[in-house]
CSV table of C-alpha atoms and ligand atoms in Angstrom, one decimal:
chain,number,residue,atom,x,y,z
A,25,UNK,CA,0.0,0.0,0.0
A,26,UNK,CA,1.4,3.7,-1.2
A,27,UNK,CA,0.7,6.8,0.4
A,28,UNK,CA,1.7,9.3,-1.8
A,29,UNK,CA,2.1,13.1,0.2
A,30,UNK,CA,2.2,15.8,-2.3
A,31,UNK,CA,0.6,18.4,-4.5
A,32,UNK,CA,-2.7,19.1,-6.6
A,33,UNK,CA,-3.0,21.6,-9.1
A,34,UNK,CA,-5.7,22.7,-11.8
A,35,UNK,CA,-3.6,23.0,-14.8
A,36,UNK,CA,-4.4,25.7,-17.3
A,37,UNK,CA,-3.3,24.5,-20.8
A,38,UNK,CA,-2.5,26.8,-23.8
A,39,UNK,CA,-1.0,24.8,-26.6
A,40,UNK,CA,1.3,27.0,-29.0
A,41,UNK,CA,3.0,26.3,-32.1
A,42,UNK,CA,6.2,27.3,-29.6
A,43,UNK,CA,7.2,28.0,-26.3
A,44,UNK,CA,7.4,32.0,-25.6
A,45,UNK,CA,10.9,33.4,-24.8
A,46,UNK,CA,11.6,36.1,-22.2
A,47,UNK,CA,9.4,38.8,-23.3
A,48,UNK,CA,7.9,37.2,-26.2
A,49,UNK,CA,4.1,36.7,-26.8
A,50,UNK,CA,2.7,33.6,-28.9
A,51,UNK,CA,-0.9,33.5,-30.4
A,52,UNK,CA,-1.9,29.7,-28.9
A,53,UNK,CA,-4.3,27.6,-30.2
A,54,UNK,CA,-6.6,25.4,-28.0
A,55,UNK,CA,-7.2,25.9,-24.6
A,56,UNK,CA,-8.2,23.3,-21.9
A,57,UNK,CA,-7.8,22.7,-17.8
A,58,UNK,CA,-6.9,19.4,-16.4
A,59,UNK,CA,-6.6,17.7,-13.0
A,60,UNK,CA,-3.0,17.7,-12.5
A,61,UNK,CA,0.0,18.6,-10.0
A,62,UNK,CA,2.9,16.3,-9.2
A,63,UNK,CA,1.3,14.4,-6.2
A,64,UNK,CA,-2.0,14.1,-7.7
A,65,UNK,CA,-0.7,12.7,-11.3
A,66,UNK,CA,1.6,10.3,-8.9
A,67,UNK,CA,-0.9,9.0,-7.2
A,68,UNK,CA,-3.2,8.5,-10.4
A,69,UNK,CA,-0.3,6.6,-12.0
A,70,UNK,CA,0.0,4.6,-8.9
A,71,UNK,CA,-3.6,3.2,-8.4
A,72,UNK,CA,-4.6,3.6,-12.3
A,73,UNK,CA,-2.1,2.0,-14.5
A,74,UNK,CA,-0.5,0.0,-11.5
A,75,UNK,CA,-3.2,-1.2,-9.6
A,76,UNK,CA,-2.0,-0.5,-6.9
A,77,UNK,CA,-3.9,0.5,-3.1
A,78,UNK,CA,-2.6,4.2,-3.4
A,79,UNK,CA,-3.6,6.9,-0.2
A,80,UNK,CA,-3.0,10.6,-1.2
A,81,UNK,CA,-2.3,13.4,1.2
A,82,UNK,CA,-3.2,16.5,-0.3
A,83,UNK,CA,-4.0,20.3,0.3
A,84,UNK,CA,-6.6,22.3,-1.5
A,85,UNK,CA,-8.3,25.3,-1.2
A,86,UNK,CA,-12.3,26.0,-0.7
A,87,UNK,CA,-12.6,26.7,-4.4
A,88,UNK,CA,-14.0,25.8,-7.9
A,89,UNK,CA,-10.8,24.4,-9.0
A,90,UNK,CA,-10.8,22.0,-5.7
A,91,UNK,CA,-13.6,19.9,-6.8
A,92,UNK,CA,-12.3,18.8,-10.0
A,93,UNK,CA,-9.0,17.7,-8.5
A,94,UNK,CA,-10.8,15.6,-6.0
A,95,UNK,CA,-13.5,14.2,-9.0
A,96,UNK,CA,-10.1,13.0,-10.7
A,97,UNK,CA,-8.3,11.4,-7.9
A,98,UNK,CA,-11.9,9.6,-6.5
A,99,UNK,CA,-12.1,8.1,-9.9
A,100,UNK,CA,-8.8,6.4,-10.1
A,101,UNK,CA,-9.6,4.5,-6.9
A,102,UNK,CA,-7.0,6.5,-4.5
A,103,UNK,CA,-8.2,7.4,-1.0
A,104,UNK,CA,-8.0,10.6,0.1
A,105,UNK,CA,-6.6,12.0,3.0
A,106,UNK,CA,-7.7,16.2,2.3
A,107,UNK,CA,-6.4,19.0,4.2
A,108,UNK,CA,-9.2,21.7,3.8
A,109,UNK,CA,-7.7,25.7,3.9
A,110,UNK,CA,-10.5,28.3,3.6
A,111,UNK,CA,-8.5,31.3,3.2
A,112,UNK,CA,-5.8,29.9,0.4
A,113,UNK,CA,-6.6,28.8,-3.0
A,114,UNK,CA,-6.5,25.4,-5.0
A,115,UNK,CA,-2.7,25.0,-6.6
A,116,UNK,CA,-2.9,26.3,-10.0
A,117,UNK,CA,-0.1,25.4,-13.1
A,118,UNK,CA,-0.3,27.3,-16.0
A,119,UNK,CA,1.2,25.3,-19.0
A,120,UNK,CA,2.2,26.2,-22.4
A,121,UNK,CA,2.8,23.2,-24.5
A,122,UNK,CA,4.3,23.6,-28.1
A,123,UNK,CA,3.5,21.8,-31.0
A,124,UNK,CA,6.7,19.8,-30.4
A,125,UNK,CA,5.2,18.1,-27.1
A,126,UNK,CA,7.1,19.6,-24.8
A,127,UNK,CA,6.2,22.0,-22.4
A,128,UNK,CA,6.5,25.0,-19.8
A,129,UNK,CA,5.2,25.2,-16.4
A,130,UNK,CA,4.6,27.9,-14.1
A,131,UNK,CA,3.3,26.8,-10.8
A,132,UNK,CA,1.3,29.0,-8.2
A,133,UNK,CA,1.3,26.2,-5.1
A,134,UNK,CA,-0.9,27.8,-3.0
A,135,UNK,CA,-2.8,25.3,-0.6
A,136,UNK,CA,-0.3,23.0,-1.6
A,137,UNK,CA,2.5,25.2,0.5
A,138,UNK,CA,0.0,24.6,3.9
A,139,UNK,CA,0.9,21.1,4.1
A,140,UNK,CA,2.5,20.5,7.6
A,141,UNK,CA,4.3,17.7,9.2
A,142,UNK,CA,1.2,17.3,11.6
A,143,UNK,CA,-0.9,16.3,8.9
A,144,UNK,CA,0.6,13.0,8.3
A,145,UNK,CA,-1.8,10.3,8.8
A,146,UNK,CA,-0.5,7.0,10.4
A,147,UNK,CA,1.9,5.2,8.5
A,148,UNK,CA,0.9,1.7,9.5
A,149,UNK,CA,0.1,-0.8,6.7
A,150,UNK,CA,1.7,1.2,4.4
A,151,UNK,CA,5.0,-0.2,2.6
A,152,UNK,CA,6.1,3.4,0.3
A,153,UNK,CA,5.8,6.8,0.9
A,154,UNK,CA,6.1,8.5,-2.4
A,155,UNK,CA,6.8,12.4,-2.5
A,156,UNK,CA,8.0,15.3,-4.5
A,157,UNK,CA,8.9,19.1,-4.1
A,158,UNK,CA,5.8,21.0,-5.1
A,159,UNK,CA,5.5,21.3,-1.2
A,160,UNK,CA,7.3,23.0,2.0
A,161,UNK,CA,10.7,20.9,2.3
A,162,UNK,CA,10.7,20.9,5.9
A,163,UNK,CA,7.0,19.4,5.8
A,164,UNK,CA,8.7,16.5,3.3
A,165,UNK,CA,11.7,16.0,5.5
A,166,UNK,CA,9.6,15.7,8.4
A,167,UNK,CA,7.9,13.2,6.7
A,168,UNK,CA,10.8,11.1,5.4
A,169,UNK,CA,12.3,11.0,8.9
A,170,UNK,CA,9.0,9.3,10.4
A,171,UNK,CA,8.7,6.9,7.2
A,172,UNK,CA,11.9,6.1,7.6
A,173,UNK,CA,11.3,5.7,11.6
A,174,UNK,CA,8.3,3.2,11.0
A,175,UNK,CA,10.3,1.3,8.1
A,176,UNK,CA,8.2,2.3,5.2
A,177,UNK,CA,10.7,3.0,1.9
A,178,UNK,CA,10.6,6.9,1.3
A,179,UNK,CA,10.6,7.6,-2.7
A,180,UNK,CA,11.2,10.9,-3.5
A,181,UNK,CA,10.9,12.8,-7.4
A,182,UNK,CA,13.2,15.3,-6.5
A,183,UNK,CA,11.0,18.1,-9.1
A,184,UNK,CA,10.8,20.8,-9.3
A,185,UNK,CA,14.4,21.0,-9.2
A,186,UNK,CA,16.2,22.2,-6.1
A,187,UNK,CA,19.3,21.1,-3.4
A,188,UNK,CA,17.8,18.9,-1.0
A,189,UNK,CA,19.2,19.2,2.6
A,190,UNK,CA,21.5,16.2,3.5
A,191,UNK,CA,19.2,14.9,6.5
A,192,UNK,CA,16.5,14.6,4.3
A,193,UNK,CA,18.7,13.0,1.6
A,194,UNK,CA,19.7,10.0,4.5
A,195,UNK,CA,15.8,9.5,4.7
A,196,UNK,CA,15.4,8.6,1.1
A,197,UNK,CA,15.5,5.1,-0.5
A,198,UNK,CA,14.6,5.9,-4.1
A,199,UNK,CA,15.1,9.1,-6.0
A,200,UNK,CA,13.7,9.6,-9.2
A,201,UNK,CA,15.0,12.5,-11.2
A,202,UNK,CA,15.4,13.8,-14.7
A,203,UNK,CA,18.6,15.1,-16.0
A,204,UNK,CA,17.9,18.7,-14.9
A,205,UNK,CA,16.7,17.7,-11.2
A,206,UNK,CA,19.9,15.2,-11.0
A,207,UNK,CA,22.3,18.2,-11.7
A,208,UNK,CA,20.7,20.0,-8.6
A,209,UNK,CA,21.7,17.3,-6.6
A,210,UNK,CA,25.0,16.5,-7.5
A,211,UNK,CA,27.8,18.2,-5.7
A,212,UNK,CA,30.5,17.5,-8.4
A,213,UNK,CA,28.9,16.7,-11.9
A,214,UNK,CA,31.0,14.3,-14.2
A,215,UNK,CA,29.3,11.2,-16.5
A,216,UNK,CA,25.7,10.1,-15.9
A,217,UNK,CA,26.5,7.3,-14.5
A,218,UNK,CA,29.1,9.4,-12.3
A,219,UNK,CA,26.7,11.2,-11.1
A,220,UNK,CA,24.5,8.2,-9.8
A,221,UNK,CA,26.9,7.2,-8.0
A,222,UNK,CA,27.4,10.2,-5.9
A,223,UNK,CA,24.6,10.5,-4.3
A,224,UNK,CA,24.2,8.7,-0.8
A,225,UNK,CA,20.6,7.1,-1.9
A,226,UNK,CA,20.4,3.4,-1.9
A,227,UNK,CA,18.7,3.3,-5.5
A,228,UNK,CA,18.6,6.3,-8.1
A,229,UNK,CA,16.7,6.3,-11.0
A,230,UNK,CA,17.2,9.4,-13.5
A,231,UNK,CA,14.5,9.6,-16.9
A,232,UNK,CA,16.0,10.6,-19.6
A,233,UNK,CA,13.8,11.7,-22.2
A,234,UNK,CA,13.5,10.0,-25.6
A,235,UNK,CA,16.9,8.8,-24.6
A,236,UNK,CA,15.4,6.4,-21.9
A,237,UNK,CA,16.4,6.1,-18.1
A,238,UNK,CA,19.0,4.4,-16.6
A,239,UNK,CA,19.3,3.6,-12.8
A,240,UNK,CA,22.1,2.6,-10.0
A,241,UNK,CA,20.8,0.0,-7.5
A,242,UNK,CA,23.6,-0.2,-4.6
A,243,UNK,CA,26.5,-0.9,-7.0
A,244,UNK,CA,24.9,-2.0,-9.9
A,245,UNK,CA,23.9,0.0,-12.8
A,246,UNK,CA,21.2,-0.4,-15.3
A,247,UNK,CA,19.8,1.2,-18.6
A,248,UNK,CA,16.4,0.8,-20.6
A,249,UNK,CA,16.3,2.8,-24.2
A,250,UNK,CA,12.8,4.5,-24.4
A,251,UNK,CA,9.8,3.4,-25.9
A,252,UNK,CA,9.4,5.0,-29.5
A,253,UNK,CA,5.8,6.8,-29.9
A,254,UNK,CA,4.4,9.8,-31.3
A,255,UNK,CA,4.5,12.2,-28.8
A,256,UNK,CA,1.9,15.3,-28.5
A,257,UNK,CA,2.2,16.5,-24.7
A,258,UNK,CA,5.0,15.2,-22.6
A,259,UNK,CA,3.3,16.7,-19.4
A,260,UNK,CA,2.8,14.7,-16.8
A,261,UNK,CA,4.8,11.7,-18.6
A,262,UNK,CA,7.9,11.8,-15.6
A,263,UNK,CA,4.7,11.6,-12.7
A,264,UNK,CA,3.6,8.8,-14.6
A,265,UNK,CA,7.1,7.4,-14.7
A,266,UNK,CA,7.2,7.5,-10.8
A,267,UNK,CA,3.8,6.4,-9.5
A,268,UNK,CA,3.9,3.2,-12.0
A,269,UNK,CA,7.7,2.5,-11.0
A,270,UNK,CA,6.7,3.1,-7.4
A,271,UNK,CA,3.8,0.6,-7.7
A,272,UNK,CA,5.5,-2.3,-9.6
A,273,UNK,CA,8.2,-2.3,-6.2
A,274,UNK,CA,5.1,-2.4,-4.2
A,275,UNK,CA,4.3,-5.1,-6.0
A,276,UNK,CA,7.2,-7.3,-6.0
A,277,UNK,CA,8.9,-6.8,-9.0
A,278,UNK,CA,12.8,-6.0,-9.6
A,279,UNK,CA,14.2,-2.8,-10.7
A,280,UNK,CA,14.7,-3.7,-14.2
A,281,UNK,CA,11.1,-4.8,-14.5
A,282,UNK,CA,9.6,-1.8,-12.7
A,283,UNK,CA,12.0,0.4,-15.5
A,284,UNK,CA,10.7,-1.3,-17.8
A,285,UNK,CA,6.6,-0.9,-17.0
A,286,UNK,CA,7.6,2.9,-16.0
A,287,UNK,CA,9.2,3.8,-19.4
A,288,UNK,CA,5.9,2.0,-20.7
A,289,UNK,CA,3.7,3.8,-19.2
A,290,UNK,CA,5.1,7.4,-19.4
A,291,UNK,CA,5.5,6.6,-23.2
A,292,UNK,CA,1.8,6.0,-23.2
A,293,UNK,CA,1.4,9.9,-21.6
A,294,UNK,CA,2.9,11.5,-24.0
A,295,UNK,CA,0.6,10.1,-26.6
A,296,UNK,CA,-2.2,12.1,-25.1
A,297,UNK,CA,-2.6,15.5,-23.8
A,298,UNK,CA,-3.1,17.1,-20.5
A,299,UNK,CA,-1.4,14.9,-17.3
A,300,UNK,CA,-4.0,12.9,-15.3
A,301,UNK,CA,-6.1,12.7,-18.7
A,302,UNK,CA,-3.2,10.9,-20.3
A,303,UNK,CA,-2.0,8.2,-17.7
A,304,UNK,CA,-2.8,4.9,-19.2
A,305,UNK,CA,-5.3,2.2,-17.8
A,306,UNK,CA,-3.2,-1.1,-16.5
A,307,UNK,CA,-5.0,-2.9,-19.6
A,308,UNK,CA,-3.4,0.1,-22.0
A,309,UNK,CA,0.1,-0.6,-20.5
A,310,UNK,CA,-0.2,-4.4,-20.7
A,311,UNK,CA,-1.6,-4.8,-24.4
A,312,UNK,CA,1.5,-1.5,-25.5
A,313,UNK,CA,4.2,-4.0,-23.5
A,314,UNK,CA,2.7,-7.5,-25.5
A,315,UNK,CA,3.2,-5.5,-29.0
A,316,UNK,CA,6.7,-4.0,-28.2
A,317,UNK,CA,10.0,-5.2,-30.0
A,318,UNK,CA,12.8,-5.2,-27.2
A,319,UNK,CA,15.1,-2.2,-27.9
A,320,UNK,CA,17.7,-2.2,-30.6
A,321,UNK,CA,20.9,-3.0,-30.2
A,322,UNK,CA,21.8,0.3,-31.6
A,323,UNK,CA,19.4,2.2,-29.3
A,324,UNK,CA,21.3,0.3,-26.3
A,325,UNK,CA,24.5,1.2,-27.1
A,326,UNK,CA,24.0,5.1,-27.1
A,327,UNK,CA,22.1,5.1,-24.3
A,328,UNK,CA,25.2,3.2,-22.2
A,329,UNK,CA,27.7,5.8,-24.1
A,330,UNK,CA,25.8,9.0,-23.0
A,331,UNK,CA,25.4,7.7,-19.7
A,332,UNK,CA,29.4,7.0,-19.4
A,333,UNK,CA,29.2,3.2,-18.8
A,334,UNK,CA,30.9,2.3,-22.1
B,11,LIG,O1,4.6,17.3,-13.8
B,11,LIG,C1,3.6,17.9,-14.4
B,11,LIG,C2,2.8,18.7,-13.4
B,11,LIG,O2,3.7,19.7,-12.9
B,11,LIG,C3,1.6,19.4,-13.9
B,11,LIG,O3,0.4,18.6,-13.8
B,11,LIG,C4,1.6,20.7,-13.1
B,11,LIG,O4,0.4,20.8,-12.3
B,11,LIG,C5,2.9,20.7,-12.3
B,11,LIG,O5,2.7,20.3,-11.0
Protein backbone atom coordinates (compact mmCIF):
# COMPACT_ATOMS: atom_id res chain seq x y z
CA UNK A 1 0.00 0.00 0.00
CA UNK A 2 1.35 3.73 -1.25
CA UNK A 3 0.72 6.76 0.42
CA UNK A 4 1.70 9.32 -1.79
CA UNK A 5 2.05 13.09 0.18
CA UNK A 6 2.25 15.81 -2.28
CA UNK A 7 0.64 18.44 -4.51
CA UNK A 8 -2.69 19.08 -6.63
CA UNK A 9 -3.01 21.58 -9.11
CA UNK A 10 -5.67 22.73 -11.78
CA UNK A 11 -3.60 22.98 -14.80
CA UNK A 12 -4.44 25.74 -17.32
CA UNK A 13 -3.33 24.46 -20.84
CA UNK A 14 -2.49 26.82 -23.81
CA UNK A 15 -1.01 24.85 -26.59
CA UNK A 16 1.30 26.95 -29.00
CA UNK A 17 2.96 26.32 -32.11
CA UNK A 18 6.20 27.26 -29.61
CA UNK A 19 7.25 28.03 -26.28
CA UNK A 20 7.36 32.04 -25.64
CA UNK A 21 10.94 33.39 -24.76
CA UNK A 22 11.60 36.11 -22.19
CA UNK A 23 9.42 38.85 -23.33
CA UNK A 24 7.91 37.24 -26.19
CA UNK A 25 4.06 36.69 -26.80
CA UNK A 26 2.72 33.65 -28.87
CA UNK A 27 -0.91 33.52 -30.42
CA UNK A 28 -1.91 29.70 -28.85
CA UNK A 29 -4.29 27.64 -30.15
CA UNK A 30 -6.64 25.39 -27.99
CA UNK A 31 -7.19 25.91 -24.62
CA UNK A 32 -8.20 23.33 -21.91
CA UNK A 33 -7.81 22.68 -17.78
CA UNK A 34 -6.93 19.42 -16.38
CA UNK A 35 -6.60 17.70 -12.97
CA UNK A 36 -2.99 17.70 -12.51
CA UNK A 37 0.00 18.57 -9.98
CA UNK A 38 2.89 16.32 -9.24
CA UNK A 39 1.31 14.40 -6.18
CA UNK A 40 -2.01 14.09 -7.67
CA UNK A 41 -0.67 12.69 -11.27
CA UNK A 42 1.63 10.31 -8.93
CA UNK A 43 -0.88 8.96 -7.24
CA UNK A 44 -3.23 8.51 -10.41
CA UNK A 45 -0.25 6.61 -12.01
CA UNK A 46 -0.01 4.58 -8.92
CA UNK A 47 -3.64 3.16 -8.41
CA UNK A 48 -4.63 3.59 -12.34
CA UNK A 49 -2.07 1.95 -14.54
CA UNK A 50 -0.47 0.00 -11.50
CA UNK A 51 -3.25 -1.18 -9.58
CA UNK A 52 -1.96 -0.51 -6.94
CA UNK A 53 -3.93 0.54 -3.06
CA UNK A 54 -2.58 4.23 -3.36
CA UNK A 55 -3.58 6.89 -0.23
CA UNK A 56 -2.98 10.64 -1.18
CA UNK A 57 -2.34 13.41 1.21
CA UNK A 58 -3.19 16.50 -0.30
CA UNK A 59 -3.99 20.30 0.29
CA UNK A 60 -6.62 22.27 -1.50
CA UNK A 61 -8.27 25.26 -1.22
CA UNK A 62 -12.33 26.01 -0.70
CA UNK A 63 -12.64 26.65 -4.42
CA UNK A 64 -13.99 25.83 -7.89
CA UNK A 65 -10.78 24.40 -8.98
CA UNK A 66 -10.77 22.03 -5.73
CA UNK A 67 -13.56 19.92 -6.77
CA UNK A 68 -12.29 18.81 -10.00
CA UNK A 69 -8.97 17.67 -8.52
CA UNK A 70 -10.81 15.64 -5.98
CA UNK A 71 -13.48 14.15 -8.95
CA UNK A 72 -10.15 13.04 -10.70
CA UNK A 73 -8.25 11.42 -7.91
CA UNK A 74 -11.88 9.59 -6.47
CA UNK A 75 -12.06 8.13 -9.93
CA UNK A 76 -8.84 6.36 -10.06
CA UNK A 77 -9.61 4.52 -6.89
CA UNK A 78 -6.96 6.53 -4.47
CA UNK A 79 -8.19 7.37 -0.97
CA UNK A 80 -8.01 10.58 0.07
CA UNK A 81 -6.64 12.03 3.03
CA UNK A 82 -7.66 16.16 2.33
CA UNK A 83 -6.43 19.01 4.22
CA UNK A 84 -9.18 21.67 3.80
CA UNK A 85 -7.66 25.66 3.85
CA UNK A 86 -10.51 28.28 3.59
CA UNK A 87 -8.47 31.34 3.22
CA UNK A 88 -5.77 29.92 0.45
CA UNK A 89 -6.62 28.84 -3.02
CA UNK A 90 -6.46 25.39 -5.04
CA UNK A 91 -2.74 25.00 -6.60
CA UNK A 92 -2.88 26.29 -10.03
CA UNK A 93 -0.10 25.38 -13.09
CA UNK A 94 -0.26 27.26 -15.99
CA UNK A 95 1.15 25.28 -19.00
CA UNK A 96 2.20 26.24 -22.42
CA UNK A 97 2.78 23.18 -24.52
CA UNK A 98 4.31 23.58 -28.09
CA UNK A 99 3.52 21.80 -30.98
CA UNK A 100 6.74 19.79 -30.44
CA UNK A 101 5.16 18.09 -27.12
CA UNK A 102 7.06 19.56 -24.84
CA UNK A 103 6.16 22.00 -22.41
CA UNK A 104 6.54 24.99 -19.80
CA UNK A 105 5.23 25.24 -16.39
CA UNK A 106 4.57 27.90 -14.06
CA UNK A 107 3.27 26.80 -10.81
CA UNK A 108 1.27 29.00 -8.16
CA UNK A 109 1.34 26.18 -5.05
CA UNK A 110 -0.91 27.83 -3.05
CA UNK A 111 -2.77 25.31 -0.62
CA UNK A 112 -0.32 23.04 -1.62
CA UNK A 113 2.49 25.18 0.48
CA UNK A 114 -0.03 24.57 3.94
CA UNK A 115 0.87 21.07 4.13
CA UNK A 116 2.55 20.52 7.57
CA UNK A 117 4.31 17.66 9.21
CA UNK A 118 1.23 17.31 11.61
CA UNK A 119 -0.86 16.26 8.89
CA UNK A 120 0.64 13.05 8.25
CA UNK A 121 -1.77 10.29 8.80
CA UNK A 122 -0.47 7.01 10.41
CA UNK A 123 1.92 5.22 8.51
CA UNK A 124 0.87 1.69 9.47
CA UNK A 125 0.10 -0.80 6.67
CA UNK A 126 1.71 1.19 4.44
CA UNK A 127 4.95 -0.22 2.58
CA UNK A 128 6.07 3.36 0.26
CA UNK A 129 5.83 6.82 0.90
CA UNK A 130 6.08 8.45 -2.37
CA UNK A 131 6.75 12.40 -2.49
CA UNK A 132 7.97 15.32 -4.46
CA UNK A 133 8.95 19.13 -4.09
CA UNK A 134 5.77 21.01 -5.06
CA UNK A 135 5.49 21.28 -1.20
CA UNK A 136 7.31 22.96 2.02
CA UNK A 137 10.71 20.91 2.33
CA UNK A 138 10.66 20.89 5.88
CA UNK A 139 7.00 19.40 5.79
CA UNK A 140 8.73 16.47 3.29
CA UNK A 141 11.71 16.00 5.47
CA UNK A 142 9.57 15.65 8.38
CA UNK A 143 7.86 13.15 6.66
CA UNK A 144 10.80 11.07 5.43
CA UNK A 145 12.30 10.98 8.91
CA UNK A 146 9.01 9.30 10.43
CA UNK A 147 8.65 6.88 7.21
CA UNK A 148 11.86 6.09 7.62
CA UNK A 149 11.35 5.70 11.61
CA UNK A 150 8.32 3.20 10.97
CA UNK A 151 10.28 1.30 8.09
CA UNK A 152 8.24 2.31 5.16
CA UNK A 153 10.65 3.01 1.89
CA UNK A 154 10.59 6.92 1.34
CA UNK A 155 10.56 7.58 -2.68
CA UNK A 156 11.19 10.94 -3.49
CA UNK A 157 10.85 12.80 -7.43
CA UNK A 158 13.17 15.35 -6.54
CA UNK A 159 11.04 18.07 -9.06
CA UNK A 160 10.81 20.82 -9.33
CA UNK A 161 14.44 20.99 -9.20
CA UNK A 162 16.23 22.20 -6.09
CA UNK A 163 19.30 21.08 -3.36
CA UNK A 164 17.76 18.86 -1.03
CA UNK A 165 19.18 19.21 2.63
CA UNK A 166 21.47 16.25 3.49
CA UNK A 167 19.21 14.93 6.47
CA UNK A 168 16.54 14.63 4.31
CA UNK A 169 18.67 13.01 1.64
CA UNK A 170 19.74 10.01 4.49
CA UNK A 171 15.82 9.45 4.66
CA UNK A 172 15.44 8.57 1.14
CA UNK A 173 15.49 5.05 -0.51
CA UNK A 174 14.62 5.94 -4.05
CA UNK A 175 15.09 9.06 -5.96
CA UNK A 176 13.67 9.58 -9.17
CA UNK A 177 14.97 12.50 -11.17
CA UNK A 178 15.39 13.76 -14.65
CA UNK A 179 18.62 15.12 -15.98
CA UNK A 180 17.89 18.72 -14.92
CA UNK A 181 16.70 17.65 -11.17
CA UNK A 182 19.90 15.15 -10.98
CA UNK A 183 22.31 18.17 -11.65
CA UNK A 184 20.67 19.96 -8.63
CA UNK A 185 21.72 17.31 -6.59
CA UNK A 186 24.96 16.51 -7.55
CA UNK A 187 27.79 18.24 -5.72
CA UNK A 188 30.47 17.53 -8.42
CA UNK A 189 28.90 16.68 -11.87
CA UNK A 190 30.98 14.29 -14.17
CA UNK A 191 29.27 11.24 -16.45
CA UNK A 192 25.70 10.07 -15.88
CA UNK A 193 26.50 7.27 -14.47
CA UNK A 194 29.05 9.44 -12.26
CA UNK A 195 26.68 11.16 -11.11
CA UNK A 196 24.49 8.21 -9.78
CA UNK A 197 26.91 7.16 -8.05
CA UNK A 198 27.41 10.19 -5.94
CA UNK A 199 24.62 10.48 -4.27
CA UNK A 200 24.22 8.67 -0.82
CA UNK A 201 20.62 7.13 -1.88
CA UNK A 202 20.36 3.37 -1.90
CA UNK A 203 18.74 3.29 -5.54
CA UNK A 204 18.61 6.28 -8.10
CA UNK A 205 16.68 6.31 -11.00
CA UNK A 206 17.24 9.42 -13.50
CA UNK A 207 14.50 9.56 -16.91
CA UNK A 208 15.96 10.56 -19.58
CA UNK A 209 13.78 11.68 -22.15
CA UNK A 210 13.47 9.98 -25.65
CA UNK A 211 16.88 8.79 -24.60
CA UNK A 212 15.41 6.38 -21.94
CA UNK A 213 16.39 6.10 -18.08
CA UNK A 214 18.97 4.42 -16.56
CA UNK A 215 19.25 3.56 -12.81
CA UNK A 216 22.07 2.60 -9.96
CA UNK A 217 20.77 0.00 -7.52
CA UNK A 218 23.58 -0.19 -4.63
CA UNK A 219 26.46 -0.91 -7.01
CA UNK A 220 24.94 -1.97 -9.85
CA UNK A 221 23.90 0.01 -12.75
CA UNK A 222 21.19 -0.38 -15.29
CA UNK A 223 19.78 1.17 -18.56
CA UNK A 224 16.45 0.79 -20.64
CA UNK A 225 16.30 2.75 -24.22
CA UNK A 226 12.83 4.51 -24.42
CA UNK A 227 9.77 3.39 -25.91
CA UNK A 228 9.36 5.00 -29.52
CA UNK A 229 5.79 6.77 -29.95
CA UNK A 230 4.43 9.85 -31.29
CA UNK A 231 4.48 12.15 -28.76
CA UNK A 232 1.88 15.32 -28.46
CA UNK A 233 2.16 16.53 -24.72
CA UNK A 234 5.03 15.20 -22.57
CA UNK A 235 3.30 16.66 -19.42
CA UNK A 236 2.75 14.68 -16.79
CA UNK A 237 4.78 11.73 -18.58
CA UNK A 238 7.86 11.76 -15.57
CA UNK A 239 4.68 11.58 -12.75
CA UNK A 240 3.59 8.76 -14.63
CA UNK A 241 7.11 7.42 -14.71
CA UNK A 242 7.18 7.51 -10.80
CA UNK A 243 3.80 6.41 -9.55
CA UNK A 244 3.88 3.17 -11.97
CA UNK A 245 7.74 2.49 -11.00
CA UNK A 246 6.70 3.08 -7.36
CA UNK A 247 3.81 0.64 -7.74
CA UNK A 248 5.48 -2.26 -9.64
CA UNK A 249 8.19 -2.32 -6.22
CA UNK A 250 5.12 -2.42 -4.15
CA UNK A 251 4.28 -5.15 -5.97
CA UNK A 252 7.19 -7.28 -5.97
CA UNK A 253 8.86 -6.81 -9.04
CA UNK A 254 12.81 -6.02 -9.56
CA UNK A 255 14.24 -2.81 -10.75
CA UNK A 256 14.68 -3.65 -14.20
CA UNK A 257 11.11 -4.81 -14.48
CA UNK A 258 9.56 -1.76 -12.73
CA UNK A 259 11.97 0.43 -15.53
CA UNK A 260 10.69 -1.27 -17.76
CA UNK A 261 6.58 -0.93 -16.99
CA UNK A 262 7.63 2.93 -15.97
CA UNK A 263 9.16 3.78 -19.41
CA UNK A 264 5.93 2.04 -20.66
CA UNK A 265 3.65 3.78 -19.24
CA UNK A 266 5.08 7.38 -19.40
CA UNK A 267 5.50 6.57 -23.17
CA UNK A 268 1.80 6.01 -23.18
CA UNK A 269 1.36 9.86 -21.65
CA UNK A 270 2.95 11.52 -23.95
CA UNK A 271 0.62 10.07 -26.60
CA UNK A 272 -2.15 12.08 -25.15
CA UNK A 273 -2.65 15.54 -23.84
CA UNK A 274 -3.13 17.05 -20.51
CA UNK A 275 -1.42 14.92 -17.34
CA UNK A 276 -3.96 12.89 -15.32
CA UNK A 277 -6.09 12.68 -18.70
CA UNK A 278 -3.19 10.92 -20.28
CA UNK A 279 -2.04 8.19 -17.75
CA UNK A 280 -2.82 4.86 -19.21
CA UNK A 281 -5.26 2.16 -17.84
CA UNK A 282 -3.22 -1.13 -16.55
CA UNK A 283 -5.01 -2.89 -19.64
CA UNK A 284 -3.43 0.13 -22.03
CA UNK A 285 0.08 -0.61 -20.48
CA UNK A 286 -0.23 -4.44 -20.71
CA UNK A 287 -1.64 -4.81 -24.38
CA UNK A 288 1.46 -1.51 -25.48
CA UNK A 289 4.18 -3.98 -23.52
CA UNK A 290 2.70 -7.51 -25.45
CA UNK A 291 3.24 -5.54 -29.00
CA UNK A 292 6.67 -3.99 -28.23
CA UNK A 293 10.02 -5.23 -29.95
CA UNK A 294 12.83 -5.15 -27.23
CA UNK A 295 15.13 -2.19 -27.90
CA UNK A 296 17.68 -2.24 -30.65
CA UNK A 297 20.86 -2.96 -30.20
CA UNK A 298 21.84 0.33 -31.65
CA UNK A 299 19.44 2.20 -29.32
CA UNK A 300 21.26 0.26 -26.30
CA UNK A 301 24.53 1.21 -27.14
CA UNK A 302 23.96 5.11 -27.09
CA UNK A 303 22.09 5.05 -24.32
CA UNK A 304 25.21 3.15 -22.24
CA UNK A 305 27.67 5.83 -24.12
CA UNK A 306 25.76 9.01 -22.95
CA UNK A 307 25.38 7.73 -19.69
CA UNK A 308 29.41 7.01 -19.37
CA UNK A 309 29.19 3.20 -18.84
CA UNK A 310 30.91 2.30 -22.13
O1 LIG B 1 4.65 17.27 -13.82
C1 LIG B 1 3.55 17.90 -14.42
C2 LIG B 1 2.81 18.71 -13.40
O2 LIG B 1 3.65 19.74 -12.92
C3 LIG B 1 1.58 19.43 -13.90
O3 LIG B 1 0.43 18.65 -13.81
C4 LIG B 1 1.56 20.70 -13.08
O4 LIG B 1 0.44 20.81 -12.26
C5 LIG B 1 2.86 20.71 -12.29
O5 LIG B 1 2.69 20.29 -10.99
Amino acid sequence: MILVAGSANLDFVVRAAHIPAAGETVLGHAFNTYPGGKGANQAVACARTGGAITHMLLAVGQDDHAQPLLDSLNAANVTLNTVLTPDVATGCAFICVADNAENAITVAPGANLTLAPEHLPDLNGFSHLLMQLETPMHTVTAYALAARAQGVKVALNAAPAQALPPEFLAAVDMLIVNEGELAAVVPHPGSLMGNLAQIAVPCVVVTLGPRGCAARLDKHFFTLPAFAVEAVDTTGAGDTFCGVLVAALDQGADITQAMQRASAAAALACTQPGAQSSIPTAQALSKFLATQPGPSDDNITALRAYCGLD
